[in-house]
mmCIF file of C-alpha atoms and ligand atoms in Angstrom:
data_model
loop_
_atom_site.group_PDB
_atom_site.id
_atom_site.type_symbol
_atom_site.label_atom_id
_atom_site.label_comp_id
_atom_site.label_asym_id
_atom_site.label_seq_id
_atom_site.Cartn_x
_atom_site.Cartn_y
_atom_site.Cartn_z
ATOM 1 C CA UNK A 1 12.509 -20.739 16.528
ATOM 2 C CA UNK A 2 10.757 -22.150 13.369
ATOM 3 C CA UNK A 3 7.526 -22.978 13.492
ATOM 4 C CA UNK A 4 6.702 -20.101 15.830
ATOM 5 C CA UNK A 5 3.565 -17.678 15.613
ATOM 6 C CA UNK A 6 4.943 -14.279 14.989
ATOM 7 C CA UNK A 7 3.531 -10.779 14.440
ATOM 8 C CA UNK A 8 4.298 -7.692 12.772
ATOM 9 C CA UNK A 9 4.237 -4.493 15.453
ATOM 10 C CA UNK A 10 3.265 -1.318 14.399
ATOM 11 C CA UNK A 11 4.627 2.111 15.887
ATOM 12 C CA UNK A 12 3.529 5.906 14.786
ATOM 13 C CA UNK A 13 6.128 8.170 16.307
ATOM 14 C CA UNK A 14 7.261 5.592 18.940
ATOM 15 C CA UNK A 15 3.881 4.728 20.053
ATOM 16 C CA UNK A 16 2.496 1.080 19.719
ATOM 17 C CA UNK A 17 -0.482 1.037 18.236
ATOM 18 C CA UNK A 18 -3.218 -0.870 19.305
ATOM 19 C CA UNK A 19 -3.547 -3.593 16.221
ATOM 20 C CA UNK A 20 -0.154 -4.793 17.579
ATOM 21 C CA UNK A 21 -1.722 -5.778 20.906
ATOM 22 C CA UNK A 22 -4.819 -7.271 19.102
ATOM 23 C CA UNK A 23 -2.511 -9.358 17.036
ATOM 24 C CA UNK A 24 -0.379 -10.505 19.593
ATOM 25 C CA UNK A 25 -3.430 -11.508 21.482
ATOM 26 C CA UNK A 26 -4.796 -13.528 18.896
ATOM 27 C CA UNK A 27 -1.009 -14.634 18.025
ATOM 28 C CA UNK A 28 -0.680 -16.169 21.621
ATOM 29 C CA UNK A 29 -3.867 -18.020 21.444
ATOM 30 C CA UNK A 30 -3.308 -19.902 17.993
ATOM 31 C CA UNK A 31 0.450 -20.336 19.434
ATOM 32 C CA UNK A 32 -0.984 -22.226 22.804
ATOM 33 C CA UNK A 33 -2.927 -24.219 20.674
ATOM 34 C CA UNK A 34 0.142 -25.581 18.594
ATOM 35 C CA UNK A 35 2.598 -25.407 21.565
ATOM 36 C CA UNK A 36 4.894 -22.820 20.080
ATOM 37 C CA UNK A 37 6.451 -19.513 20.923
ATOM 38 C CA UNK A 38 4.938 -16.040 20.159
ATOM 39 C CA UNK A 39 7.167 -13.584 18.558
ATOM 40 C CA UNK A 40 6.666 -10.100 17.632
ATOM 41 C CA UNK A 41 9.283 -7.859 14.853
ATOM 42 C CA UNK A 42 9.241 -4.254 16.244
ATOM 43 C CA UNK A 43 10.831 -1.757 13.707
ATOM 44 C CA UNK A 44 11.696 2.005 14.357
ATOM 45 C CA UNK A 45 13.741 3.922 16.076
ATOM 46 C CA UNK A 46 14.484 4.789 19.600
ATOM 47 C CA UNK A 47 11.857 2.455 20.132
ATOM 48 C CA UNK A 48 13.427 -0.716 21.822
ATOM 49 C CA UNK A 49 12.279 0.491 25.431
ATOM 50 C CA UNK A 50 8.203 -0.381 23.811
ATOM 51 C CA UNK A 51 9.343 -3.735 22.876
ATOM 52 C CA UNK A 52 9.550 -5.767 26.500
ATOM 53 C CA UNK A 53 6.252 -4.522 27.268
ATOM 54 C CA UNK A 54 4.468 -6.819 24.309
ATOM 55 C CA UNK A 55 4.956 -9.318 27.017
ATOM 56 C CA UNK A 56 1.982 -8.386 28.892
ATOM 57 C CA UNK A 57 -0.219 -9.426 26.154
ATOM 58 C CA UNK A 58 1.532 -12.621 24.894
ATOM 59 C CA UNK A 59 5.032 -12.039 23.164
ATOM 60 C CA UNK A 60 7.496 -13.983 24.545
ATOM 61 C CA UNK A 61 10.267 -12.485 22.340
ATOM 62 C CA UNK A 62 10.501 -9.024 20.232
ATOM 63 C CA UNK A 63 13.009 -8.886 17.255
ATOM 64 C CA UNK A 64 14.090 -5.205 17.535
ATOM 65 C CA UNK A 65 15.166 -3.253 14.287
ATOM 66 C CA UNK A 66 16.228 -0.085 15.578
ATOM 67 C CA UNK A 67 17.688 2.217 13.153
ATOM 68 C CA UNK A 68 16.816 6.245 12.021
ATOM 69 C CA UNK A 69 15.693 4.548 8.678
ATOM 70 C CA UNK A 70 13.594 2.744 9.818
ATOM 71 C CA UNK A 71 12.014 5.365 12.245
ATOM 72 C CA UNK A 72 8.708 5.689 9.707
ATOM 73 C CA UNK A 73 7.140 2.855 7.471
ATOM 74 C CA UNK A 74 8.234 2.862 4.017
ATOM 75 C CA UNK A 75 7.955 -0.014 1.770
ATOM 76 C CA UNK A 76 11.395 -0.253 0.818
ATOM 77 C CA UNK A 77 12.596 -0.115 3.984
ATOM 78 C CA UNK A 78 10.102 -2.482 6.258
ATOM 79 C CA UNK A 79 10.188 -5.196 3.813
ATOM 80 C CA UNK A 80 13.565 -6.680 3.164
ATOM 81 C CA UNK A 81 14.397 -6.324 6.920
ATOM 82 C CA UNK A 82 11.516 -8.158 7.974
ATOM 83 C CA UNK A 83 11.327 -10.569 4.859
ATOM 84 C CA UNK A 84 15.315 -11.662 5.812
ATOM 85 C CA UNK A 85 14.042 -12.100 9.366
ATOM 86 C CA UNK A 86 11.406 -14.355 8.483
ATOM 87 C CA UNK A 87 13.740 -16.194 6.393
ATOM 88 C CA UNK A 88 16.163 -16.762 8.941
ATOM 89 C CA UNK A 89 14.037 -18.474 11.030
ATOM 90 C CA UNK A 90 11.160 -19.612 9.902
ATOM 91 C CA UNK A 91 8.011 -18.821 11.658
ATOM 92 C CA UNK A 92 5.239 -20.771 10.903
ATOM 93 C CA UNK A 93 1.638 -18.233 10.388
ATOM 94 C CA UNK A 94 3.086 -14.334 10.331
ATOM 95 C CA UNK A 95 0.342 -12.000 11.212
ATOM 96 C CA UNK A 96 -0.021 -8.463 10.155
ATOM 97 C CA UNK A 97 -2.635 -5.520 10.747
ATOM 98 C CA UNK A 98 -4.882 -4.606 8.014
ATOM 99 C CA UNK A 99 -4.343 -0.907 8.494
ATOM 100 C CA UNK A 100 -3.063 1.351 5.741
ATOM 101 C CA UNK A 101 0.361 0.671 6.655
ATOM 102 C CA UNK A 102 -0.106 -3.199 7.040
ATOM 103 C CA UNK A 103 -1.892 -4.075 3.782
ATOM 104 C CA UNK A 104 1.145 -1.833 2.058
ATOM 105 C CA UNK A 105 3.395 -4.084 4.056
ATOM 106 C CA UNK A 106 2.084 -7.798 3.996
ATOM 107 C CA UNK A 107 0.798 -7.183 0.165
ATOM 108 C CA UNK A 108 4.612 -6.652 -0.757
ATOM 109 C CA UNK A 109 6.323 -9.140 2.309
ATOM 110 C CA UNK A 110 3.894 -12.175 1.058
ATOM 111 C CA UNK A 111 5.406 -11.354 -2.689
ATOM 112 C CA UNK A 112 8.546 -11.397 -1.669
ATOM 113 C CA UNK A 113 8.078 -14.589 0.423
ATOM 114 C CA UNK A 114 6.619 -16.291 -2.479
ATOM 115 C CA UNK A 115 4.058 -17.339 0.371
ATOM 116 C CA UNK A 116 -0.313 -17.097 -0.069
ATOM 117 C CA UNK A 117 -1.777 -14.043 2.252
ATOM 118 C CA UNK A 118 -5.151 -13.971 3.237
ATOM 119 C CA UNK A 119 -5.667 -9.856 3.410
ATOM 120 C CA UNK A 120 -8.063 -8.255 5.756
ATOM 121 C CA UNK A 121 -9.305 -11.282 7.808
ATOM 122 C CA UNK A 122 -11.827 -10.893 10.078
ATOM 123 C CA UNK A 123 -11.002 -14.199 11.866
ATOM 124 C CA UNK A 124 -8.600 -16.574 12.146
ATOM 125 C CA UNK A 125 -8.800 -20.155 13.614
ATOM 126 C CA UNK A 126 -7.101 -23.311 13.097
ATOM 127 C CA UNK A 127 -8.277 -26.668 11.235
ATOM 128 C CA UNK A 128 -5.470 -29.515 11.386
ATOM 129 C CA UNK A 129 -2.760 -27.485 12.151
ATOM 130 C CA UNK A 130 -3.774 -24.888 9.232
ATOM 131 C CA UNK A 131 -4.720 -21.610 9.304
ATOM 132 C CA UNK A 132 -8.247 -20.873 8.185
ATOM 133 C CA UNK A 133 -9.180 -17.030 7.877
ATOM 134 C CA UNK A 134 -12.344 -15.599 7.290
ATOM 135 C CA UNK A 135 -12.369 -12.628 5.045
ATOM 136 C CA UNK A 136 -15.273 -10.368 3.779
ATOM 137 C CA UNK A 137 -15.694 -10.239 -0.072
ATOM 138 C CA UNK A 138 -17.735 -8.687 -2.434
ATOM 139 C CA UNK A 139 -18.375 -5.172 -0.459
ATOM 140 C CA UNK A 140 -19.223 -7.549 2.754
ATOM 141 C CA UNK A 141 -22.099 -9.494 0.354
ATOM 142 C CA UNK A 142 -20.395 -12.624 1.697
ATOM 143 C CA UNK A 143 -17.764 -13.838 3.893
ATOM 144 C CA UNK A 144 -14.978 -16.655 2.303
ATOM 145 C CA UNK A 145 -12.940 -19.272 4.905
ATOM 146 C CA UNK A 146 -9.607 -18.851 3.001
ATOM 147 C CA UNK A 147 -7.181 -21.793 3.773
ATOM 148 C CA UNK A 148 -3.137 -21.316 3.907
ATOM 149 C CA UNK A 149 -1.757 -24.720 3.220
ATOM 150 C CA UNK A 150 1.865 -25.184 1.832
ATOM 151 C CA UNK A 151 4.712 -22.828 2.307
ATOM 152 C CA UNK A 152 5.342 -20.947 5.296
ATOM 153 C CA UNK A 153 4.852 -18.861 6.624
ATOM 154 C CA UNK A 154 0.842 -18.361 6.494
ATOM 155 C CA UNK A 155 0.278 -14.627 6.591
ATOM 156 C CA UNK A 156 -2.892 -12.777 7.619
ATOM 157 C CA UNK A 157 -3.710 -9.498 7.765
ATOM 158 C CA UNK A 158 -6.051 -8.970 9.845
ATOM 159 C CA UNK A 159 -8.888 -5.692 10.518
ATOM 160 C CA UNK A 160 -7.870 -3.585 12.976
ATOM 161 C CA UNK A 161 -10.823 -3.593 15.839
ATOM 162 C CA UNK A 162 -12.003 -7.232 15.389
ATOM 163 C CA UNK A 163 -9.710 -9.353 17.146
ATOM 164 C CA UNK A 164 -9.946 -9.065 21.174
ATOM 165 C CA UNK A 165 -7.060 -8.111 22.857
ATOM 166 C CA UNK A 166 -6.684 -10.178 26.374
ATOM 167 C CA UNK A 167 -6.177 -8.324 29.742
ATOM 168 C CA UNK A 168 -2.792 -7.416 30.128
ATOM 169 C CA UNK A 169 -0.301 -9.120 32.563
ATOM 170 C CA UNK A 170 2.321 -6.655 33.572
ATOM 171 C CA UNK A 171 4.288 -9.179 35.187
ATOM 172 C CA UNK A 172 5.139 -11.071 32.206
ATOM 173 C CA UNK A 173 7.839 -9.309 29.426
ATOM 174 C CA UNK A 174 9.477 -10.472 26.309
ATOM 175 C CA UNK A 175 12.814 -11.260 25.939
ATOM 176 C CA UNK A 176 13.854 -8.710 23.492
ATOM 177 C CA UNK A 177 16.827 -9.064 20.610
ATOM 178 C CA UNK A 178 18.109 -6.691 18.693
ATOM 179 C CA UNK A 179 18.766 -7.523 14.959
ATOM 180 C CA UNK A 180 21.790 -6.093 12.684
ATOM 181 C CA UNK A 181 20.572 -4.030 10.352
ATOM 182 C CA UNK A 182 21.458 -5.029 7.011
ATOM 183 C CA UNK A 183 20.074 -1.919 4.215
ATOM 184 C CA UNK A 184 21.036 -1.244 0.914
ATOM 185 C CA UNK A 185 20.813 2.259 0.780
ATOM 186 C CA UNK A 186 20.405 3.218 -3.016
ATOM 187 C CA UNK A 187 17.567 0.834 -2.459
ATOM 188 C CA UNK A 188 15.972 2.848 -0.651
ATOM 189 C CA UNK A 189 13.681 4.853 -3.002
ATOM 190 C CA UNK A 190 10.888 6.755 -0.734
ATOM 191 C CA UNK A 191 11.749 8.426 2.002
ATOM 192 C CA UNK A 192 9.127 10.612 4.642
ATOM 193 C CA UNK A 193 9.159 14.321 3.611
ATOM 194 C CA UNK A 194 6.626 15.405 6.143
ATOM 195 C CA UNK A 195 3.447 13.536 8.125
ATOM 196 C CA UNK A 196 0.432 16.072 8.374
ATOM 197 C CA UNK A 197 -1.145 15.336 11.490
ATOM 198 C CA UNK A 198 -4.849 14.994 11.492
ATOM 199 C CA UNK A 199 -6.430 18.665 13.057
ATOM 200 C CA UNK A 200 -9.278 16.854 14.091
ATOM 201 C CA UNK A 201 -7.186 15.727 17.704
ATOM 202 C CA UNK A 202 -9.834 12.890 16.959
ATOM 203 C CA UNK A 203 -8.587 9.392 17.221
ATOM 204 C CA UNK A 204 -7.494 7.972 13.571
ATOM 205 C CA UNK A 205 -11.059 6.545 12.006
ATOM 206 C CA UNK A 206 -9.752 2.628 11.548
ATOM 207 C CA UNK A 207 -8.375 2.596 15.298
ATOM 208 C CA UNK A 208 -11.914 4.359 16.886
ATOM 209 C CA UNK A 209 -13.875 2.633 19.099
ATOM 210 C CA UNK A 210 -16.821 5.166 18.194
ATOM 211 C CA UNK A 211 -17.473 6.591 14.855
ATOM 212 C CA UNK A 212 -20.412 9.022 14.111
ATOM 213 C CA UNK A 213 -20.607 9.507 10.300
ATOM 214 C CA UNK A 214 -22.718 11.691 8.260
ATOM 215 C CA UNK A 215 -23.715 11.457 4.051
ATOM 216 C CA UNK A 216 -25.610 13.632 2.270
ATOM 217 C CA UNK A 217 -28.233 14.388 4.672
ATOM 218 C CA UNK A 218 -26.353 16.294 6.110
ATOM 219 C CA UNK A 219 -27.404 19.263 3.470
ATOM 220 C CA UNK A 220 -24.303 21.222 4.045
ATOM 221 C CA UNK A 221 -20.396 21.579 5.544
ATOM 222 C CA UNK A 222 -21.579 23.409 8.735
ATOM 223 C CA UNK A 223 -24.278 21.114 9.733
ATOM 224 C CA UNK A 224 -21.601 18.879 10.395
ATOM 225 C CA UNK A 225 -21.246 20.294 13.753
ATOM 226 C CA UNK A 226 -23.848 18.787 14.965
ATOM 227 C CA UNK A 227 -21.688 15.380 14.497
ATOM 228 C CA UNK A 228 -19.011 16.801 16.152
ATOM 229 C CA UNK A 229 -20.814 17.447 19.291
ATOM 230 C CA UNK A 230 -22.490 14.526 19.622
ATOM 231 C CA UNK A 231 -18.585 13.446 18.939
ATOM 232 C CA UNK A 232 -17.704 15.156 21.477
ATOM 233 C CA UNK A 233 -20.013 13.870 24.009
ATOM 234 C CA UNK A 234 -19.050 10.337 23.269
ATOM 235 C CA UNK A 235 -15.495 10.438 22.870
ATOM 236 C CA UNK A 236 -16.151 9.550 19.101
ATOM 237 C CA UNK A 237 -13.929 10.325 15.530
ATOM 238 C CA UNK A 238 -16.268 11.483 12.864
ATOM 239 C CA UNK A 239 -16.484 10.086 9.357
ATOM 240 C CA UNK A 240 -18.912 10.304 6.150
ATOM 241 C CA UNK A 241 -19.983 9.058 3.075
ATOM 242 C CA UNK A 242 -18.560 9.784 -0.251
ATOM 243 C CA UNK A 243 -21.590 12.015 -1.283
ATOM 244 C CA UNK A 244 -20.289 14.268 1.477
ATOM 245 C CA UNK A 245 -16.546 13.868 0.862
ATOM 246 C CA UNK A 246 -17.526 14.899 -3.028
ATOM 247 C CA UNK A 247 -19.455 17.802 -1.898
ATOM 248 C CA UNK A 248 -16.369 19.221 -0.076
ATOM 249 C CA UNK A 249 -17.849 19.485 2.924
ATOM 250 C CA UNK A 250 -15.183 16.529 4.789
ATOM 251 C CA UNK A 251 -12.082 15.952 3.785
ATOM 252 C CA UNK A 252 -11.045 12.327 1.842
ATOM 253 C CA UNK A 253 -9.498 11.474 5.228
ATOM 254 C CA UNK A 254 -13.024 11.304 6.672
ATOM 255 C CA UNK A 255 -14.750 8.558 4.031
ATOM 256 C CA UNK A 256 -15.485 5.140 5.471
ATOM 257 C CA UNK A 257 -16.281 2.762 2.359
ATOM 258 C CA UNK A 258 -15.137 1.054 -0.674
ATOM 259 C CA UNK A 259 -12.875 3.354 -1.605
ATOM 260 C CA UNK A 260 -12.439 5.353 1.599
ATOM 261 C CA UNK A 261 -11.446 3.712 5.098
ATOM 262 C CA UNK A 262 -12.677 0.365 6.426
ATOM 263 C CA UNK A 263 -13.377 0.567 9.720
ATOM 264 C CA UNK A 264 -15.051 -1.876 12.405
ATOM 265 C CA UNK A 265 -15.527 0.785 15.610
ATOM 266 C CA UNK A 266 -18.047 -0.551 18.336
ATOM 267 C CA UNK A 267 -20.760 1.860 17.562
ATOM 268 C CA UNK A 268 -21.327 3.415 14.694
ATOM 269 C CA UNK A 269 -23.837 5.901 14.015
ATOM 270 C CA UNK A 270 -24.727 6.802 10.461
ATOM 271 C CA UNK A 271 -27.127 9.955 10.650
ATOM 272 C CA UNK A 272 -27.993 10.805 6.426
ATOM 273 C CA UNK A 273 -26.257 8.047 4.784
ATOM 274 C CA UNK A 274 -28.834 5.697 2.801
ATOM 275 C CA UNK A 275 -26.422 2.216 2.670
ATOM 276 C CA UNK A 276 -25.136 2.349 -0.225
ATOM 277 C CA UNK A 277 -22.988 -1.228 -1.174
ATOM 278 C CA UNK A 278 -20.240 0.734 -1.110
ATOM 279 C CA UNK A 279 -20.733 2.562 2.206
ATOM 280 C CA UNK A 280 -21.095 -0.832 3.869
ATOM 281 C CA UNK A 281 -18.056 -2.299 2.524
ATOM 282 C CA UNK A 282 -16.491 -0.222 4.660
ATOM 283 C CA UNK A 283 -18.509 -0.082 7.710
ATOM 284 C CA UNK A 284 -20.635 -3.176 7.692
ATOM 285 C CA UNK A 285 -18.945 -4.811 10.248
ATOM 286 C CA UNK A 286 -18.849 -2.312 13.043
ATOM 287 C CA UNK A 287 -20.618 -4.769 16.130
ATOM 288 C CA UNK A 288 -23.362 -2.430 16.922
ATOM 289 C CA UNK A 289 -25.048 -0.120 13.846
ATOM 290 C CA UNK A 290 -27.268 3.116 14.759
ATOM 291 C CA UNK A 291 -29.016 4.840 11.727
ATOM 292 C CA UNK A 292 -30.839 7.886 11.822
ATOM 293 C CA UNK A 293 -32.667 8.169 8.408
ATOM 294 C CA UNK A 294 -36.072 9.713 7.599
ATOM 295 C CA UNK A 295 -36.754 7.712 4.726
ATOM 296 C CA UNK A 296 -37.787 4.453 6.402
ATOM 297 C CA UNK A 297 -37.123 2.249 3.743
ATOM 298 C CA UNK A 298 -33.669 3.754 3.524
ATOM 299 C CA UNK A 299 -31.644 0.291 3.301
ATOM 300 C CA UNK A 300 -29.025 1.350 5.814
ATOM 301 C CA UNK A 301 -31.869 -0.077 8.044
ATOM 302 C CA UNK A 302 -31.338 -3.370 6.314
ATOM 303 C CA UNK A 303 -27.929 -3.326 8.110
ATOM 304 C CA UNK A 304 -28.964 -1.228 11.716
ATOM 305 C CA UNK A 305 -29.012 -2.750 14.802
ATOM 306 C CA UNK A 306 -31.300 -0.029 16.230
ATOM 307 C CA UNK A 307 -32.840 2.881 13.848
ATOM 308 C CA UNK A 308 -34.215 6.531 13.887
ATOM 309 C CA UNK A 309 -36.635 7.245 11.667
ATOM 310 C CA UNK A 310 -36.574 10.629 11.457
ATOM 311 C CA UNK A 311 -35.224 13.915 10.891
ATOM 312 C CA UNK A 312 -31.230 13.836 11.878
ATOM 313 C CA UNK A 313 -31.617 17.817 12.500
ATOM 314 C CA UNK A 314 -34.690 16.886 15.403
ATOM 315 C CA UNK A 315 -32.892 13.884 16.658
ATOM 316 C CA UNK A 316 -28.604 14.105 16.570
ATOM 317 C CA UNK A 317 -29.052 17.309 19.027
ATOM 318 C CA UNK A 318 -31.880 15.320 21.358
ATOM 319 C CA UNK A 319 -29.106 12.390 21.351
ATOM 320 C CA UNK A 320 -26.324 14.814 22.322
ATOM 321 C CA UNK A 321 -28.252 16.379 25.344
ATOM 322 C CA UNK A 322 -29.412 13.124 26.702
ATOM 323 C CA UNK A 323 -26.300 11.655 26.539
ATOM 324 C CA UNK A 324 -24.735 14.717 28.673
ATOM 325 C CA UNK A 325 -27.099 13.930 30.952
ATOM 326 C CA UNK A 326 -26.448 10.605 31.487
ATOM 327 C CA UNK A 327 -22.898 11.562 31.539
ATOM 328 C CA UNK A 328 -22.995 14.089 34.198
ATOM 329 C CA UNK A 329 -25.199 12.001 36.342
ATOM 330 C CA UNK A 330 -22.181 8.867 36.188
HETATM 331 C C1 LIG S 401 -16.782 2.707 -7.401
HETATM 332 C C2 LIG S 401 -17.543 3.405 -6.318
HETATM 333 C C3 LIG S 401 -16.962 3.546 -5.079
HETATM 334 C C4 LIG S 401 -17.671 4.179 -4.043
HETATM 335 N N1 LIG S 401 -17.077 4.294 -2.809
HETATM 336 C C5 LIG S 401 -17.796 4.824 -1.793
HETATM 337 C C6 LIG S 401 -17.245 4.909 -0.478
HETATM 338 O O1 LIG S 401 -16.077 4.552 -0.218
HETATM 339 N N2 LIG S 401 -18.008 5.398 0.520
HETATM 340 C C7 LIG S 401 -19.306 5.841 0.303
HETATM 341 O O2 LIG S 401 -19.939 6.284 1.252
HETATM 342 N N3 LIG S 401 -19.820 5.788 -0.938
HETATM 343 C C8 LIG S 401 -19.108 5.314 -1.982
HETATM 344 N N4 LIG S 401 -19.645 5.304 -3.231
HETATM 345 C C9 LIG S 401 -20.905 6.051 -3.452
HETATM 346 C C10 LIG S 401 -22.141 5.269 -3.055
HETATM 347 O O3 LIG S 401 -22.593 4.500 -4.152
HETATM 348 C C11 LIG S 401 -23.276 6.245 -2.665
HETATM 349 O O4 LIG S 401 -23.505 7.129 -3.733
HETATM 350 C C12 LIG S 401 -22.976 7.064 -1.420
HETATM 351 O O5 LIG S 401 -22.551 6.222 -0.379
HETATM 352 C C13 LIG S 401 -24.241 7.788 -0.988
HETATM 353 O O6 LIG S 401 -23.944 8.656 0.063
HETATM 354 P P1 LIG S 401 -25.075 9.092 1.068
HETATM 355 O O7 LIG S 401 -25.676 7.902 1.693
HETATM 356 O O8 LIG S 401 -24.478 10.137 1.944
HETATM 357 O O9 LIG S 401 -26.093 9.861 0.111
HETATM 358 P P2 LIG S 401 -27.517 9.427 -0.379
HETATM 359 O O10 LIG S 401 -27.518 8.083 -0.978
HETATM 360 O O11 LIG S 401 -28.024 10.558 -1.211
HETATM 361 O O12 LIG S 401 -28.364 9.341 0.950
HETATM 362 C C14 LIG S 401 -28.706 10.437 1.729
HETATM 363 C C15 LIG S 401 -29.656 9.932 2.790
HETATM 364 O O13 LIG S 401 -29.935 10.969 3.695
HETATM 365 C C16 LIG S 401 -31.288 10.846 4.105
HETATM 366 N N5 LIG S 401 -31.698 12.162 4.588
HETATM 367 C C17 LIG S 401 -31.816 13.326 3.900
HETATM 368 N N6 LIG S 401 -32.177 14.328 4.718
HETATM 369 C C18 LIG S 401 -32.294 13.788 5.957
HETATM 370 C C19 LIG S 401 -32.642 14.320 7.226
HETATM 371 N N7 LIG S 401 -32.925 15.627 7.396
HETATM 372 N N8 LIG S 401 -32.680 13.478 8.272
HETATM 373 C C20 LIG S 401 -32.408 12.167 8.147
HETATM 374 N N9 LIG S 401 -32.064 11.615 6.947
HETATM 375 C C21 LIG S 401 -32.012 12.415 5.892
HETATM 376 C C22 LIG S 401 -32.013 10.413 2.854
HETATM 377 O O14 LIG S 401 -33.236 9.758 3.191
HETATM 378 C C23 LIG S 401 -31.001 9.465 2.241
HETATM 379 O O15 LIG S 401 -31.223 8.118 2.634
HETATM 380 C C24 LIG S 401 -18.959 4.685 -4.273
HETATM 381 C C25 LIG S 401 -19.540 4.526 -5.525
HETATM 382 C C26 LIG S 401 -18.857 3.901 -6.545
HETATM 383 C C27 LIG S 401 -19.502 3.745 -7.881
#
């Protein structure tokens, strides 16, 4: 129905991702406070048995595009499918994830819209009737209240990890429609030759609830293991600064920053890295900051919730064997 809330799902390989569930969330409580519906557009293949389940978080209907096309995100395809859905009826904010694949996607949908997007929001509330988002700018220096006023729909994209996701009801499911698929196929002009799957097994950086990162401190590629343990320990995906992506000793995947990933786990534990501007852009707002630094007026301190001063070599192995400790005493 126009006027609705609606949200963009995401799928890897059939599997909902977690943004989706954050967004719906988030969807359903600006929707209760307008009195509308929540609506989510689920696009892949084989996938339409995932889409009743966005109930339990909030979705009371699920536009299914279901087509072998359409299986893994591409630009070309994603975008006129949703952008004639939207069309059609008229939802009135559109909400997207600010992962890889949703900036792609809402940078080129809000184009094609002709409608304002405020990209990578970190909130989103409403002032009389309009939605307000709060975005970082400026490397995280300061954070703007972006208003969407005229045409609809108001898009957001919003950070993965930031937005809560409310406790599931498994009683309540979406009423789920399936939508014609209407693709040009000569214009479709990328297609998905292969996906190399991360060898880490670690959970994708922007989705981890725990991230324990290492810069140039770290003196050299093996030391790293010493991460990976404490990884281990914690359930955690490892990351690190550019320094140590430029040195070779991490792969590009691994960089959290201005020009690597932005990520906002719930710990975050930067062992070597001094803050650099550009480090925090990308990790500044992660709730709760641990920095293990010897230099004490290292300004990643600036930014820590709780700090180390110290030698990472002394103190990353002390964490890791206190922590299996505690572990094996719960
Ligand atoms: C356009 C642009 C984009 C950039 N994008 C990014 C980006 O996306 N991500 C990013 O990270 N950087 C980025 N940078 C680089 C950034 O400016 C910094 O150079 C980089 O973040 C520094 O990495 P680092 O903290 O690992 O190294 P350093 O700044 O060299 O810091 C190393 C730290 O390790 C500490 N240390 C050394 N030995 C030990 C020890 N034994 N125990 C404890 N602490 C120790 C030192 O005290 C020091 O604070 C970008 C720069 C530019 C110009």
């Amino acid at each position: 129905m126009a006027n609705d809330v609606w949200i963009i799902a995401e799928q890897r390989n059939g599997q909902i991702r977690k943004v989706t569930y954050e967004l719906i969330s988030e969807a359903r409580r600006l929707a209760d406070q307008l009195s509308v519906s929540v609506a989510a557009v689920l696009l892949g293949h084989a996938i339409e048995d995932k889409a009743a389940a966005l109930g339990n978080y909030g979705a009371d209907k699920v536009y299914v595009a279901d087509d072998q096309r359409l299986a893994s995100y591409t630009t070309d395809a994603y975008v006129p499918v949703i952008a004639e859905l939207v069309k059609a009826h008229q939802p009135a904010i559109l909400l997207a994830g600010a992962s890889v694949q949703g900036k792609d996607l809402s940078a080129r949908l809000s184009a094609r819209l002709g409608v304002g997007l405020a990209m990578d929001s970190t909130a989103i509330q409403l002032v009389d009737g309009n939605l307000v988002a709060t975005r970082p700018m400026y490397g995280g220096k300061v954070f703007a209240q972006i208003s969407l006023e005229g045409n609809k729909p108001q898009m957001v994209s919003a950070r993965p990890n930031v937005l809560s996701v409310s406790e599931a009801n498994p009683s309540k499911s979406a009423e789920v429609e399936k939508m014609a698929i209407n693709l040009d196929d000569s214009a479709l002009k990328t297609k998905l030759v292969e996906m190399l799957a991360d060898e880490s097994g670690r959970v994708d950086l922007t989705e981890a609830e725990i991230i324990v990162s290492g810069g140039r401190g770290m003196k050299e590629e093996t030391n790293f293991k010493i991460l990976e343990d404490l990884a281990d320990v914690l359930g955690a995906s490892v990351g690190a600064s550019r320094s140590a992506v430029d040195a070779g000793w991490r792969p590009h995947t691994d960089q959290v920053g201005q020009t690597g990933k932005v990520v906002t786990p719930n710990l975050y534990i930067a062992c070597g890295i001094s803050g650099a501007i550009q480090h925090l852009a990308g990790m500044g707002s992660s709730k709760v900051i641990v920095a293990i630094n010897k230099d004490p007026d290292a300004p990643i301190f600036q930014k820590a919730d709780y700090g180390i001063v110290g030698d990472l070599f002394e103190y990353v192995p002390l964490l890791q064997e206190e922590l299996k400790k505690l572990k094996s005493q719960s």
